[in-house]
C-alpha positions as a printed Julia matrix, in Angstrom:
382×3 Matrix{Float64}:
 -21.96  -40.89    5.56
 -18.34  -42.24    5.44
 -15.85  -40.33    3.78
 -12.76  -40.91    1.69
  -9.59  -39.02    0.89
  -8.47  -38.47   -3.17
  -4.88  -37.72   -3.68
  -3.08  -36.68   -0.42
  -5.33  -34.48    0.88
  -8.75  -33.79   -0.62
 -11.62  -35.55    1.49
 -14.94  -36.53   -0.45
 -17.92  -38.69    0.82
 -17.83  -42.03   -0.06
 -20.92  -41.57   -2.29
 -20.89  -39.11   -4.17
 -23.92  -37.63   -6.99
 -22.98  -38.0   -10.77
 -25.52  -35.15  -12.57
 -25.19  -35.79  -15.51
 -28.8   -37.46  -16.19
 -30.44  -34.17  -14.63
 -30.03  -32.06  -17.93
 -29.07  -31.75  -20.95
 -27.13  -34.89  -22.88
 -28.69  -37.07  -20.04
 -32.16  -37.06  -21.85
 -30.78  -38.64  -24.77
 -29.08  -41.16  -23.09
 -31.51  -42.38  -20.05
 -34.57  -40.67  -20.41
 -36.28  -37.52  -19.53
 -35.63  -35.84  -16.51
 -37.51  -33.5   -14.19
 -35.68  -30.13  -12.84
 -37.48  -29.66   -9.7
 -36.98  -33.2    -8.62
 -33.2   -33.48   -9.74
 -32.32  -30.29   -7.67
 -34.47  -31.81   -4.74
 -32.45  -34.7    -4.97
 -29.31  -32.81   -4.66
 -30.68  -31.07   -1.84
 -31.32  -34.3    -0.04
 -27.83  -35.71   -0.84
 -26.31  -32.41    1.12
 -28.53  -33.18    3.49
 -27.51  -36.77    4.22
 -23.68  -35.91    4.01
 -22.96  -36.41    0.08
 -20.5   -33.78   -0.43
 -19.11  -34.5    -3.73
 -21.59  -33.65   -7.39
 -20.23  -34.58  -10.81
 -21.33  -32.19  -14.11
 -19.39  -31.43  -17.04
 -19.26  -29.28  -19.71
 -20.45  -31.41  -22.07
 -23.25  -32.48  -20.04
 -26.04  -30.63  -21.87
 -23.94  -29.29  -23.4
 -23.48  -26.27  -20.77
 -27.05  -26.4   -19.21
 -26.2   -29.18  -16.7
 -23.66  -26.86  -14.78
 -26.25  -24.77  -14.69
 -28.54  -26.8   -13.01
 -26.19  -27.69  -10.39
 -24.97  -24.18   -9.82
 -29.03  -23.14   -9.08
 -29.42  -26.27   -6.56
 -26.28  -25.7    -4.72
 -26.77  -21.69   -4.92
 -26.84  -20.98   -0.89
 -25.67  -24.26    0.21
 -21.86  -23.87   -1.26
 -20.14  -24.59    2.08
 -18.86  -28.58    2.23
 -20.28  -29.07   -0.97
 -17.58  -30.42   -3.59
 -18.05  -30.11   -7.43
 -16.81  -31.55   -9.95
 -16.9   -30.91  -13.42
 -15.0   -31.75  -16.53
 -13.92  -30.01  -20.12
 -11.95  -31.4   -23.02
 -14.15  -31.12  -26.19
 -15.13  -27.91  -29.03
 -18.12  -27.16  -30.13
 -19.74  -24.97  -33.23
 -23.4   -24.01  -33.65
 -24.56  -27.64  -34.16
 -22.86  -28.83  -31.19
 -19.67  -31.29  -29.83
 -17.24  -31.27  -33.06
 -13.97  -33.22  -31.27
 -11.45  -33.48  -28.27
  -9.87  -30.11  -27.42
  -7.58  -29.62  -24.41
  -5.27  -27.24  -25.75
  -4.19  -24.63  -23.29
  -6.4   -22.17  -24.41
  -9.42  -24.18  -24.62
  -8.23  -25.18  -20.98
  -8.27  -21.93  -19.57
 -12.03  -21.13  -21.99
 -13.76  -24.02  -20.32
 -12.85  -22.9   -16.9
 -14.01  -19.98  -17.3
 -17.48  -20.81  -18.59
 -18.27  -23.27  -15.52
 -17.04  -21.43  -12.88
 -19.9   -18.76  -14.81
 -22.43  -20.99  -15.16
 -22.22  -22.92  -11.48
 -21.73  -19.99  -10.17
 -18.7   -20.47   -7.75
 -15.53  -18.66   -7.47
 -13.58  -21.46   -7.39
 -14.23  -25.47   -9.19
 -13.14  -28.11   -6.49
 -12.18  -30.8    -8.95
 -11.32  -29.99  -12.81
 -11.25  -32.65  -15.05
 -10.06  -33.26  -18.4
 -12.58  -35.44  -19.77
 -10.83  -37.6   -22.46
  -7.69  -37.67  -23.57
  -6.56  -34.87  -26.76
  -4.4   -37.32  -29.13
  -3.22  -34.23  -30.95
  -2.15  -32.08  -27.27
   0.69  -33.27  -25.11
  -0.72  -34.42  -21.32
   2.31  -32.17  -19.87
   0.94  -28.7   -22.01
  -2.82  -30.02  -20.87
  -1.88  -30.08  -17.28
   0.22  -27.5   -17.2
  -2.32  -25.04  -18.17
  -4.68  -27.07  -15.41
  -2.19  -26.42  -13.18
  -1.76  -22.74  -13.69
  -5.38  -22.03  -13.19
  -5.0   -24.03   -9.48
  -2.19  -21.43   -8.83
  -4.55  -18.5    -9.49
  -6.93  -19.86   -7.21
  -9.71  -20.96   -9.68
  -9.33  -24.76   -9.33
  -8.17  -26.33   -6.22
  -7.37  -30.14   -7.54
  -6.76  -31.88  -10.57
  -8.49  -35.11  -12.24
  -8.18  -36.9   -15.64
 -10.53  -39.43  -17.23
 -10.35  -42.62  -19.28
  -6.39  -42.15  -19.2
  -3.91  -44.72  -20.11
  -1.31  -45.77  -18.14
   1.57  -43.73  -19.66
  -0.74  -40.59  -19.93
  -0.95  -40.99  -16.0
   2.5   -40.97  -15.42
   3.1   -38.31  -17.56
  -0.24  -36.17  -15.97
   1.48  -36.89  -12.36
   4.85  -35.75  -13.46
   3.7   -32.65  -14.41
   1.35  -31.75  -11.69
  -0.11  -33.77   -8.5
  -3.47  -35.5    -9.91
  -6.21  -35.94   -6.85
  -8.23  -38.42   -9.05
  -8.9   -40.58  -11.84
 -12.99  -41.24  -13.26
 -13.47  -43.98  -15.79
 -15.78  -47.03  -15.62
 -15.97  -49.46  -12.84
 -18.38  -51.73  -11.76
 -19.48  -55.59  -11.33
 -19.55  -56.41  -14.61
 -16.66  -53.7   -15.46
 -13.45  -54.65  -14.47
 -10.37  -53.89  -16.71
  -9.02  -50.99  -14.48
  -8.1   -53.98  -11.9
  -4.99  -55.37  -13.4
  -2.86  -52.17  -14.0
  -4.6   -48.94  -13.87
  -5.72  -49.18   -9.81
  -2.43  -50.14   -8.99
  -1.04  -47.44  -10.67
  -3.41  -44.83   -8.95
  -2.5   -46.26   -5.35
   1.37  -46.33   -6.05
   0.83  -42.53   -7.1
  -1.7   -41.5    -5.07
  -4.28  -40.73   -7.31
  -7.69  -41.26   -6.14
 -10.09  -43.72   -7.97
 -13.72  -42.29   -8.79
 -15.36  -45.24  -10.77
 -18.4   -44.08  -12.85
 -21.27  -46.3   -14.29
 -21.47  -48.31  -10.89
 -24.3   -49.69  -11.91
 -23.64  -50.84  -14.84
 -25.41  -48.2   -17.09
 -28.71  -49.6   -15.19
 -28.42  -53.23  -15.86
 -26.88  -54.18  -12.06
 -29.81  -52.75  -10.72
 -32.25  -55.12  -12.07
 -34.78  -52.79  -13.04
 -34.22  -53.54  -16.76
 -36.25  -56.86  -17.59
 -36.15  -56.65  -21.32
 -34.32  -54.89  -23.74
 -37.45  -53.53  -25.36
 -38.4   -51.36  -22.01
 -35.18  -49.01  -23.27
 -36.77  -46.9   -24.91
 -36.48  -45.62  -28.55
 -33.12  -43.56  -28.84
 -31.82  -44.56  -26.01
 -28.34  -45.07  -26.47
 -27.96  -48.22  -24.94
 -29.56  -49.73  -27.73
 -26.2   -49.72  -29.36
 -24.39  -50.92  -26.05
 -23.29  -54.66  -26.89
 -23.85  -55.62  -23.46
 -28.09  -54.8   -24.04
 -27.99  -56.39  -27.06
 -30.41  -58.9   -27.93
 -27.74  -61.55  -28.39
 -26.41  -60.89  -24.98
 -29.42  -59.33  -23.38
 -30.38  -63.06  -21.22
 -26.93  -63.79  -20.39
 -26.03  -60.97  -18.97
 -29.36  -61.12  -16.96
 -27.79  -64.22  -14.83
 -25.09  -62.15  -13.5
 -28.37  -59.62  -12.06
 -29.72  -63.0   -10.82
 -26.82  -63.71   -8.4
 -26.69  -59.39   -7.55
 -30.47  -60.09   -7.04
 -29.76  -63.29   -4.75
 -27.45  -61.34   -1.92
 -29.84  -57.99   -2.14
 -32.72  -60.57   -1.08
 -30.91  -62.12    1.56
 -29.99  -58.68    3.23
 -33.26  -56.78    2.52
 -31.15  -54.69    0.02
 -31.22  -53.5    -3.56
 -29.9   -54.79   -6.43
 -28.41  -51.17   -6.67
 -27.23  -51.72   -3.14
 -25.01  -53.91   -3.28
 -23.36  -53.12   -6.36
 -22.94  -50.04   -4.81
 -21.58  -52.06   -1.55
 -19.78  -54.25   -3.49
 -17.51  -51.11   -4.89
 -16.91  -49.3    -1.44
 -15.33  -52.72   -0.15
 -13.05  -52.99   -3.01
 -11.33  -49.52   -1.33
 -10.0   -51.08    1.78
  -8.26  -53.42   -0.95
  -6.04  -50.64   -2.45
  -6.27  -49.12    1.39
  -7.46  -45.09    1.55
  -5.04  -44.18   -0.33
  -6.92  -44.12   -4.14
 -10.12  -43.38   -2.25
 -12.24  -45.83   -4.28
 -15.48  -43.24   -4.46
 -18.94  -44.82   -5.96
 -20.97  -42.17   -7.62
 -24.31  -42.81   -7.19
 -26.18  -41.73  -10.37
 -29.77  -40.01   -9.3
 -32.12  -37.68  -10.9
 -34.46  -38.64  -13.44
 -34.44  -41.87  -16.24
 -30.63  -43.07  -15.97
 -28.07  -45.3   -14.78
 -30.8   -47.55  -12.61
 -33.41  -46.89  -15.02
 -35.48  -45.55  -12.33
 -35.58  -42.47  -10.32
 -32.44  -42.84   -8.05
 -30.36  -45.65   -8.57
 -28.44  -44.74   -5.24
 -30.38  -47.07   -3.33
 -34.5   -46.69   -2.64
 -36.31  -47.76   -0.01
 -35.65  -51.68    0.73
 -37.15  -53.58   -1.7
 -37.71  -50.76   -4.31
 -34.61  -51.5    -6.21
 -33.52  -47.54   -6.4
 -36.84  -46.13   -7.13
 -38.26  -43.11   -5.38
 -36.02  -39.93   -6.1
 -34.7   -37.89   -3.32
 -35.82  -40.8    -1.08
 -33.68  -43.22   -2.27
 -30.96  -41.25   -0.52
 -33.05  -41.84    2.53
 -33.41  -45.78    1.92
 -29.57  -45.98    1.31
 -28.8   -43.85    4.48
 -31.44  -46.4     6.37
 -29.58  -49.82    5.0
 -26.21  -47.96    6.48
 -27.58  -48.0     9.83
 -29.4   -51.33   10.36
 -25.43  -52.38    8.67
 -27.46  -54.12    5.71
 -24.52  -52.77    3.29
 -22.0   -53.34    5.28
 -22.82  -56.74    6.03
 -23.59  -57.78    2.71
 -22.21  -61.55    1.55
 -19.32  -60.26   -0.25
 -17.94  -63.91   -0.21
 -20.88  -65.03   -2.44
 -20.18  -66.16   -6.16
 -20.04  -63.82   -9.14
 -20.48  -64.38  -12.26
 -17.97  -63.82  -14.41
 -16.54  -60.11  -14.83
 -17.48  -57.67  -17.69
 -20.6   -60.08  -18.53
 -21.12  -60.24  -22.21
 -20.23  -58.08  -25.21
 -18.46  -55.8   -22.2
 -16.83  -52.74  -23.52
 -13.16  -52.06  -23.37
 -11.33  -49.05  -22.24
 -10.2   -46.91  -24.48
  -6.55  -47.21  -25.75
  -4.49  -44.6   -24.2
  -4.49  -41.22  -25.82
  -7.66  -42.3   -27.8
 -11.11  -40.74  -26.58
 -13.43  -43.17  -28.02
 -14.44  -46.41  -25.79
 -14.71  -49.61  -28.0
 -15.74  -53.16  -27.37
 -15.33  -56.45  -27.82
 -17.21  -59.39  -29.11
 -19.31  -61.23  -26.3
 -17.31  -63.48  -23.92
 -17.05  -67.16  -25.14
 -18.3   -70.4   -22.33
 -14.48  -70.61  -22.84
 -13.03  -67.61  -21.49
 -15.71  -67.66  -18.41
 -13.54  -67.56  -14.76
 -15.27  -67.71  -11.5
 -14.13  -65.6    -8.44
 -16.11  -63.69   -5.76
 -16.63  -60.41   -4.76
 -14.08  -60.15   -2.16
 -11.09  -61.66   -4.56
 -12.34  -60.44   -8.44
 -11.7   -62.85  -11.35
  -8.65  -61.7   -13.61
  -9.41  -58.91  -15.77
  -9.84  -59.87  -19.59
  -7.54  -59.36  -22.03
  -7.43  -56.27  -23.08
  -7.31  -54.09  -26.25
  -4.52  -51.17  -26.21
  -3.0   -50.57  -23.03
């Protein structure tokens, strides 16, 4: 496993685990998910070097930090975790955004209960609080890294000036919001922004919410309730379109006896040396269950089984590394264009709802490659 540094100091492997499918909101979103194999799958990650796990609060909510807690119970030492507040909640559930300092300092308390640690590696705020100042948000953040219960400090889905304002306030190791193939806004001024302040890069949805890693044939294999039904990208408008971007993924996984997943997941790692260490562009792999790849570990499989096979797709990923399949991977082939069609937008800054746009026009198609992306589109807000 190679490893990366977010912020100044605070080294992570390269891949790291998102949990979020294990337990909890996950089942609503990608499918069901089995316990025993989602902590087995952590297990294996440890064991092949994967040192940093993303949870959340809201992942559940609650129960997912308590998954992770149980699988890394005995194995604490190297092991990073990450996990994320910023919402309320009544009796029937998530009501709004909430980082007020006291909700801050409530939140904190509750995961380092339920993982079961003394201390949370990486606290994030999870979207931006409209109605709380970034400098009282942080500033509580910050006083709970003085007393020792947090040792760095991430936001997610910021804006630009929310970033500067975060950094002002107190050093920020990293920054999580989507980044993949086919999702590209952050490129023109948010990752430039991280590597002038230091701020580490952790994209999430790598795969596209599934659809890089070719598993998905048809939108009627989502199932019912799955929330990508809603996602323009899946819709049935789009749905074939978008499927000739997988085509060319598909093309350079064949010709290096890869993954689909694989090289998306390649593709992302490269784009680090771009903005140098100093972001520390990390890929989370999403495993565990029915979720991003729409199989059981969309981190990589065994070659040829497109991120299928659970705790062994760590070990097919870990295999590619050494016979330099990844590394090696055409990353001077064509791609189609970025954000595919009906692509969602970040969210403005300060807002903690993602939007979208309508699907890209034959017009407003570019072509680039993976090595030098295509322009970002135009976007909405920031």
């Amino acid at each position: 496993m190679k490893y990366r540094t977010l912020g100044p100091d605070f080294e992570v492997s390269a891949l790291g685990l998102g949990c979020m499918p294990m337990a909890g909101i996950g089942k609503g979103m990608y499918g069901e998910a089995n316990a025993d194999e989602s902590i087995a799958t952590i297990h294996r990650a440890i064991e092949l070097g994967v040192t940093l796990f993303d949870t959340a609060e809201i992942y559940g909510p609650l129960v997912n930090e308590e998954l992770v807690g149980k699988a890394i119970r005995g194995k604490r030492d190297g092991v990073v975790i990450a996990t994320k507040f910023g919402f309320r909640y009544d009796e029937n559930g998530m009501t709004g955004v909430d980082s007020t300092p006291a909700n801050v300092r409530r939140a904190c308390e509750g995961s380092l209960k339920r993982l079961g640690v003394e201390t949370i590696d990486l606290l994030y705020q999870h979207r931006v609080d409209p109605g709380v100042p970034i400098e009282d948000t942080v500033g509580a953040m910050g006083d709970l890294v003085r007393e020792g219960k947090v040792r760095h400090l991430g936001l997610s889905e910021a804006g630009l000036d929310t970033i500067r304002r975060a950094a002002a306030t107190h050093p920020i190791a990293a920054l999580q919001s989507e980044y993949s193939l086919w999702e590209r806004d952050v490129e023109d001024e948010i990752l430039p922004l991280c590597r002038k302040l230091g701020i580490g890069f952790v994209p999430y949805s790598p795969l596209g919410r599934g659809f890089l890693t070719g598993q998905i044939a048809a939108r009627s294999e989502l199932p019912e309730g799955d929330y990508r039904r809603n996602d323009p990208r899946y819709s049935e408008e789009n749905f074939a379109k978008n499927m000739e971007m997988v085509a060319v993924v598909k093309s350079i996984a064949d010709a290096h006896g890869a993954s689909p997943a694989q090289i998306a997941l390649a593709w992302l790692l490269a784009q680090g040396g771009r903005y140098r260490a100093d972001p520390g562009v990390e890929a989370p792999g999403y495993a565990g269950g029915q979720h991003e790849g729409g199989g059981r570990c969309a981190v990589g499989g065994r070659s040829g089984e497109a991120g299928c096979g659970g705790a062994s797709g760590w070990d097919g990923w870990a295999a590619l590394r050494r016979k330099g399949a990844v590394d090696d991977a055409d990353l001077t082939s064509p791609l189609p264009p970025a954000g595919g069609v009906g692509g969602g937008a970040p969210p403005v800054d300060r807002t903690p709802v993602r939007t979208s746009r309508p699907p890209l026009t034959p017009s407003r198609k570019r072509e680039g490659n993976l090595l030098s992306p295509a322009p970002a589109r135009e976007r909405e807000g920031i």
